[in-house]
Amino acid sequence: MPFISQFQRQSDYNLFSPTTPIVIDNGASYFRIGWAGETEPRVVFRNIVQRPRHKVTGETVTIVGDHNPALMKYFDCTRSGPRSAFDSNVVYQFEIMEYILDFGFDRMGANGLEIDHPVLITECVCNPVQSRSKMAELLFETYGVPSIAFGVDAAFSYKYNQHHGVCNKDGLAMCPGFTTTHVIPFVDGEPVYKGCCRTNIGGYHVTDHLKQLLSLKYPYHLARFTWEKVEDLKMEHCYIAQDYASEAQLFRRGGKEAEEKTRCWQLPWVPPPTEEPPSEEEIARKAAIRERQGQRLREMAEAKRSSRINELENELHGLEFLLQQLDQVEESDIPSFLSDTGYVSKQEIESARAKVTQSLRKAKGEPKSDQAETERADSANSEKYSLINIPDETLTPEQLVEKKKQLALKSMSEGRQRSKQKRYEEEMQRERRLQLEEEKRLENPELYLEQLHAKYKDLSEKVDQRKRLKTNGNHTNGNNLSGGVGRGERLNAAQRERMRLLTTAAFDRGKGEDTFGARDEDWHLYKLMSRDNDDDDEGPDEDEAELARISSRLQDLDPTFVPKLDTGNAQSAEAVPRSRPLTKEDFQIIFGVERFRCPEILFNPNWIGVDQVGLDEMAGVSIRRLPDKDESLEERLTDSILVTGGSSVFPGMIKRLEAAIRMIRPCGSPIRVVRALDPVLDAWRGASAYASASLFHTQTFSRADYYEKGEDWLRGYQLKYTI
Amino acid sequence: MEPEVVEAEIVLPTYLSFKRVQTYEKYPKGQSRGRHWKHLKQIIQSENYSNYPSDEPTYVSIESPPSMHPCKRICDITGFEAPYYDPRTKLRYANAEVFRTVRSLPDEYVQKYLAMRNAAVVLK
């Protein structure tokens, strides 16, 4: 990883005299602070602040920079994400800036009552005066700094490289940074801000784009794509294609070269433990246990059955004995005789006896004689419904009531019989159908399977489409925070219809008063509405039932079949179908086209939706904007183009820029594009070299100056870079 | 505080000797922290750029113009060249296979792809 934070506390703060300036490169990505005259900044860290709560003590603490995630587990970071003091490339949050400066000075080893060194701090090009003045105030008031100088980081980088002979005193500095990209022309060693050009695209946007692309392509692994990880991926694997169209063609053809250029990231994955097939003894043992259990159950059932048979037989005997006794007793004595036993009449005893015989027969396992049943039913029928067939006039009133009762009973039992019949018929039909299918399957298994698959696909598409139509609106509006149904949510067909009806009813026909509801017919509107709702719900059910049936059938028959999950629900679109086991390939992230698609947005900001020129055109714009130019100046400018800044380290950037600038310049003009010695640290190094010059103090302004001269003067303050 | 956290010194101390005014004095607890810091747009608006000579470069004037070159259209999903555009979902696609994927995407994903291009429908 090229960028590494270092924030060891320095111990030699007191060794530096109060005239040694402290140099700060305050960038949107990293904050670098060190002493003037040195080649490396002492302290480097990411320019972010977090304010989590400590889990145990509950106090809110401030943590600056990025730290070991293992230590962060003691803090509750859910409510506090990392925050930056920057909005685009301008500092606007000075509380956060204060924390950052605190940390920076603290790690430099600052002690004593105030920071007693002049400070050189970088800012963006044409920094708004409000930001500048607040920064000056912060440094003067809170830290007691004696004098400050503001400079532009790209300019320092250019000067540094100029001193080292990389570029000339007239040239162009192209600086893709973290949030913005600048192109600044230099004439006679001084930047000409009139010709400067800024596009709001930087390394941040490239990383963000890559992160979004990966999250959409692999939603299952969403949690893996953290900002830091994606940034690492970007730095390691992204490159800039010489010509986007031809690279894309290469990948589209998918040949060997494309394979070589594709990187594959294997996520950690543990194959599920395969169960060993149970050994012979295991199987035998399990089978024996099952046998024994079955045997026991059967014995218990046997015992119960025999005991029940005994009971029934006893009862039967008792009843028969009673009957015999009855025969011997006279007619008139029957009631008294029977009062002991609990039966009232002979018929009752006989019917009880019949019932017991029947259950006995059932228990003994004889088939229920349906014939006898229906016959008896018929005979019972003719007894029970004796009154029905007799015409009304000949019956007495009680008999009429009796007849009505019998009619009702008869129709009920007939209905029951009919439904039984229908069920039976349906069963027969289903049996027949299954048999037919079996036959078809047996005679031509493949064709049958194909047909089934085709049917399944059709049905599932139909069901899906209908589901999608119904619920199309309900998942998109993440923006909608209110609980109620808002303007954007009524996309269900039924709801749309309902709304339409309501609005036509409420339409003011210009008569002033709202007379809806005065007439009864108006309320029929609501009948229309609910009917719409019902219709929608009933339809798909048969299709779905059919679908389920076919799917289960396919699962039985075809070992490779995977039932399609319900994709109407956005959640499950993420889930890999789990009916087949997850394989190693599911856990691989493939980078092919993304490798060069993401940095390409530096050249085509339109792909992100930013309507500005890309890096290649910016050079042309910048040259055009120069106030007074001539041919020779332009040639001198293009002869020394320096590329610096954190986002310029992509491989292939130089060649691409050269080709692009050649396109916009007249043929034959000299073009030389060079990369800075160290695109990341050169800004700080340049600032450090500048601050160690003897005339540096003429370029700073002190606290007194600031308060006397005021904001207007501060607006006009510009550093002179050649001293 | 756990010993390793203290040792690693990742927490910013509340009192620093070199400061004239400490943070806790400046920003007392209890006041809303998400203060009234002006965002960049507000800063730019409140700068009276019109009061100053107009040929001086300002933060706004150095901004780049829109691009003159015709915009190269690429497929939203695969990144290849995309001459085609789906009117229903408004996504760009490269060929028939990608089109099938485009049509089968749930709505949430369609909006996310469009949001990458800053072309999503935002209902307020």
Coordinates of N, CA, C and O in Angstrom, one line a residue, chain A residues 304-386:
Chain A
K304 N -53.9 -53.6 22.1 CA -55.1 -52.7 22.2 C -56.3 -53.2 21.5 O -57.4 -53.2 22.0
R305 N -56.0 -53.7 20.3 CA -57.1 -54.2 19.5 C -57.8 -55.4 20.1 O -59.0 -55.4 20.2
S306 N -57.0 -56.3 20.6 CA -57.6 -57.5 21.2 C -58.4 -57.1 22.5 O -59.5 -57.6 22.7
S307 N -57.9 -56.2 23.2 CA -58.7 -55.8 24.4 C -60.0 -55.1 24.0 O -61.0 -55.4 24.6
R308 N -59.9 -54.3 23.0 CA -61.2 -53.7 22.6 C -62.2 -54.7 22.1 O -63.4 -54.6 22.4
I309 N -61.6 -55.7 21.3 CA -62.5 -56.8 20.8 C -63.2 -57.5 22.0 O -64.4 -57.7 22.0
N310 N -62.4 -57.7 23.0 CA -63.0 -58.4 24.2 C -64.1 -57.6 24.8 O -65.2 -58.1 25.1
E311 N -63.8 -56.3 25.0 CA -64.8 -55.4 25.5 C -66.1 -55.5 24.7 O -67.2 -55.6 25.3
L312 N -65.9 -55.3 23.4 CA -67.1 -55.3 22.6 C -67.9 -56.6 22.7 O -69.1 -56.6 22.7
E313 N -67.2 -57.6 22.7 CA -67.9 -58.9 22.7 C -68.6 -59.1 24.0 O -69.8 -59.5 24.0
N314 N -68.0 -58.6 25.1 CA -68.7 -58.7 26.4 C -70.0 -57.9 26.3 O -71.1 -58.3 26.7
E315 N -69.9 -56.7 25.7 CA -71.1 -55.8 25.7 C -72.2 -56.5 24.9 O -73.3 -56.5 25.2
L316 N -71.7 -57.1 23.8 CA -72.7 -57.8 22.9 C -73.4 -58.9 23.6 O -74.6 -59.0 23.6
H317 N -72.6 -59.6 24.3 CA -73.2 -60.7 25.1 C -74.2 -60.2 26.1 O -75.3 -60.7 26.2
G318 N -73.8 -59.2 26.7 CA -74.7 -58.6 27.7 C -76.1 -58.1 27.1 O -77.2 -58.4 27.6
L319 N -75.9 -57.5 26.0 CA -77.1 -57.0 25.3 C -78.0 -58.1 24.8 O -79.2 -58.1 25.0
E320 N -77.4 -59.2 24.3 CA -78.2 -60.3 23.8 C -78.9 -61.0 24.9 O -80.1 -61.4 24.9
F321 N -78.2 -61.1 26.0 CA -78.8 -61.7 27.2 C -80.0 -60.9 27.6 O -81.1 -61.4 27.9
L322 N -79.8 -59.6 27.6 CA -81.0 -58.7 28.0 C -82.1 -58.9 27.0 O -83.3 -59.0 27.5
L323 N -81.9 -59.0 25.8 CA -82.9 -59.2 24.8 C -83.7 -60.5 25.1 O -84.9 -60.6 25.1
Q324 N -82.8 -61.5 25.4 CA -83.5 -62.9 25.7 C -84.4 -62.7 26.9 O -85.5 -63.2 26.9
Q325 N -83.9 -62.0 27.8 CA -84.7 -61.8 29.0 C -86.0 -61.1 28.7 O -87.1 -61.5 29.2
L326 N -85.8 -60.1 27.9 CA -87.0 -59.3 27.5 C -88.1 -60.2 26.8 O -89.3 -60.0 27.1
D327 N -87.6 -61.1 26.0 CA -88.6 -62.0 25.3 C -89.4 -62.8 26.3 O -90.6 -63.0 26.1
Q328 N -88.7 -63.1 27.4 CA -89.5 -63.9 28.4 C -90.5 -63.1 29.2 O -91.5 -63.5 29.6
V329 N -90.1 -61.8 29.4 CA -91.0 -61.0 30.2 C -92.2 -60.6 29.3 O -92.1 -60.4 28.1
E330 N -93.2 -60.2 30.0 CA -94.4 -59.8 29.3 C -94.3 -58.4 28.8 O -93.5 -57.6 29.3
E331 N -95.2 -58.0 27.9 CA -95.2 -56.7 27.3 C -95.3 -55.6 28.4 O -94.6 -54.6 28.4
S332 N -96.3 -55.7 29.2 CA -96.6 -54.6 30.2 C -95.4 -54.4 31.2 O -95.2 -53.3 31.7
D333 N -94.7 -55.5 31.4 CA -93.6 -55.3 32.4 C -92.3 -54.7 31.9 O -91.4 -54.5 32.6
I334 N -92.3 -54.5 30.6 CA -91.0 -54.1 30.0 C -90.5 -52.8 30.6 O -89.3 -52.8 31.0
P335 N -91.3 -51.7 30.7 CA -90.7 -50.5 31.2 C -90.0 -50.7 32.5 O -88.9 -50.2 32.7
S336 N -90.7 -51.3 33.5 CA -90.1 -51.5 34.8 C -88.9 -52.3 34.7 O -87.9 -52.0 35.4
F337 N -88.9 -53.3 33.9 CA -87.8 -54.2 33.8 C -86.6 -53.5 33.3 O -85.4 -53.6 33.7
L338 N -86.9 -52.6 32.3 CA -85.8 -52.0 31.6 C -85.3 -50.8 32.4 O -84.2 -50.3 32.1
S339 N -86.1 -50.3 33.4 CA -85.6 -49.1 34.1 C -84.3 -49.3 34.8 O -83.5 -48.4 34.9
D340 N -84.0 -50.6 35.2 CA -82.7 -50.9 35.8 C -81.6 -50.7 34.9 O -80.5 -50.2 35.3
T341 N -81.8 -51.2 33.7 CA -80.7 -51.2 32.8 C -80.4 -49.9 32.1 O -79.3 -49.8 31.5
G342 N -81.3 -49.0 32.1 CA -81.0 -47.7 31.5 C -81.5 -47.6 30.0 O -81.3 -46.6 29.4
Y343 N -82.1 -48.7 29.5 CA -82.7 -48.5 28.1 C -84.2 -48.3 28.2 O -84.8 -48.8 29.1
V344 N -84.8 -47.7 27.3 CA -86.2 -47.4 27.4 C -87.0 -48.4 26.6 O -88.1 -48.8 27.1
S345 N -86.6 -48.8 25.5 CA -87.5 -49.7 24.7 C -86.7 -50.7 24.0 O -85.4 -50.7 24.0
K346 N -87.4 -51.7 23.4 CA -86.7 -52.8 22.8 C -85.9 -52.3 21.6 O -84.8 -52.8 21.4
Q347 N -86.5 -51.3 20.9 CA -85.7 -50.9 19.7 C -84.4 -50.4 20.0 O -83.4 -50.6 19.3
E348 N -84.4 -49.7 21.1 CA -83.1 -49.1 21.5 C -82.1 -50.1 21.8 O -80.9 -50.1 21.3
I349 N -82.5 -51.2 22.5 CA -81.6 -52.2 22.8 C -81.1 -52.9 21.5 O -79.9 -53.1 21.3
E350 N -82.0 -53.0 20.6 CA -81.7 -53.7 19.3 C -80.7 -52.8 18.5 O -79.7 -53.3 18.0
S351 N -81.0 -51.5 18.5 CA -80.1 -50.6 17.7 C -78.7 -50.6 18.4 O -77.7 -50.6 17.7
A352 N -78.7 -50.6 19.7 CA -77.4 -50.6 20.4 C -76.6 -51.9 20.1 O -75.4 -51.9 19.8
R353 N -77.4 -53.0 20.0 CA -76.7 -54.2 19.7 C -76.2 -54.2 18.3 O -75.0 -54.7 18.0
A354 N -76.9 -53.6 17.4 CA -76.5 -53.6 16.0 C -75.2 -52.8 15.9 O -74.2 -53.2 15.3
K355 N -75.1 -51.6 16.7 CA -73.9 -50.8 16.6 C -72.7 -51.6 17.1 O -71.6 -51.5 16.6
V356 N -72.9 -52.3 18.2 CA -71.8 -53.0 18.8 C -71.3 -54.1 17.9 O -70.1 -54.3 17.7
T357 N -72.3 -54.8 17.2 CA -71.8 -55.8 16.3 C -71.0 -55.2 15.2 O -69.9 -55.7 14.8
Q358 N -71.5 -54.0 14.7 CA -70.7 -53.3 13.6 C -69.3 -53.0 14.1 O -68.3 -53.3 13.4
S359 N -69.2 -52.4 15.2 CA -67.8 -52.0 15.7 C -67.0 -53.2 15.9 O -65.8 -53.2 15.6
L360 N -67.6 -54.3 16.4 CA -66.8 -55.5 16.5 C -66.3 -56.0 15.2 O -65.1 -56.4 15.1
R361 N -67.1 -55.9 14.3 CA -66.7 -56.4 12.9 C -65.5 -55.5 12.5 O -64.5 -56.0 11.9
K362 N -65.7 -54.2 12.7 CA -64.6 -53.3 12.2 C -63.3 -53.6 12.9 O -62.2 -53.6 12.3
A363 N -63.4 -53.8 14.3 CA -62.2 -54.1 15.0 C -61.5 -55.3 14.6 O -60.3 -55.4 14.5
K364 N -62.4 -56.3 14.2 CA -61.8 -57.5 13.8 C -61.1 -57.4 12.4 O -60.5 -58.3 12.0
G365 N -61.4 -56.3 11.8 CA -60.7 -56.1 10.5 C -61.5 -56.5 9.3 O -60.9 -56.6 8.2
E366 N -62.7 -56.8 9.5 CA -63.5 -57.2 8.3 C -63.8 -55.9 7.5 O -64.0 -54.9 8.1
P367 N -63.8 -56.1 6.2 CA -64.1 -54.8 5.4 C -65.6 -54.4 5.7 O -66.5 -55.2 5.8
K368 N -65.7 -53.1 5.8 CA -67.0 -52.5 6.1 C -67.9 -52.9 4.9 O -67.6 -52.5 3.7
S369 N -68.9 -53.5 5.1 CA -69.8 -53.9 3.9 C -70.6 -52.7 3.5 O -71.6 -52.3 4.1
D370 N -70.1 -52.0 2.5 CA -70.7 -50.8 2.0 C -72.1 -51.1 1.5 O -73.1 -50.4 1.7
Q371 N -72.2 -52.2 0.9 CA -73.5 -52.6 0.4 C -74.5 -52.6 1.5 O -75.6 -52.0 1.4
A372 N -74.1 -53.4 2.5 CA -75.1 -53.5 3.6 C -75.4 -52.1 4.1 O -76.6 -51.8 4.4
E373 N -74.4 -51.2 4.2 CA -74.6 -49.8 4.6 C -75.7 -49.2 3.8 O -76.7 -48.6 4.3
T374 N -75.4 -49.1 2.5 CA -76.3 -48.3 1.7 C -77.7 -49.0 1.7 O -78.7 -48.2 1.7
E375 N -77.7 -50.3 1.7 CA -79.0 -50.9 1.8 C -79.8 -50.5 3.0 O -80.9 -50.0 3.0
R376 N -79.0 -50.6 4.1 CA -79.7 -50.2 5.4 C -80.0 -48.7 5.3 O -81.1 -48.3 5.8
A377 N -79.1 -47.9 4.7 CA -79.4 -46.5 4.6 C -80.7 -46.3 3.8 O -81.6 -45.5 4.2
D378 N -80.8 -47.1 2.7 CA -82.0 -46.9 1.9 C -83.3 -47.3 2.7 O -84.2 -46.5 2.7
S379 N -83.1 -48.4 3.4 CA -84.3 -48.8 4.1 C -84.6 -47.8 5.2 O -85.8 -47.4 5.5
A380 N -83.6 -47.3 5.9 CA -83.8 -46.2 6.9 C -84.4 -45.0 6.2 O -85.3 -44.4 6.8
N381 N -83.9 -44.7 5.0 CA -84.5 -43.6 4.3 C -86.0 -43.8 4.1 O -86.8 -42.9 4.5
S382 N -86.3 -44.9 3.6 CA -87.8 -45.1 3.4 C -88.6 -45.0 4.6 O -89.7 -44.5 4.7
E383 N -87.9 -45.5 5.7 CA -88.7 -45.4 7.0 C -88.7 -43.9 7.4 O -89.8 -43.4 7.8
K384 N -87.6 -43.2 7.4 CA -87.5 -41.9 7.9 C -88.4 -40.9 7.1 O -89.0 -40.0 7.6
Y385 N -88.2 -41.1 5.8 CA -88.9 -40.1 5.0 C -90.2 -40.6 4.5 O -90.7 -40.3 3.4
S386 N -90.9 -41.3 5.4 CA -92.1 -41.9 4.9 C -93.1 -40.9 4.6 O -94.0 -41.1 3.7

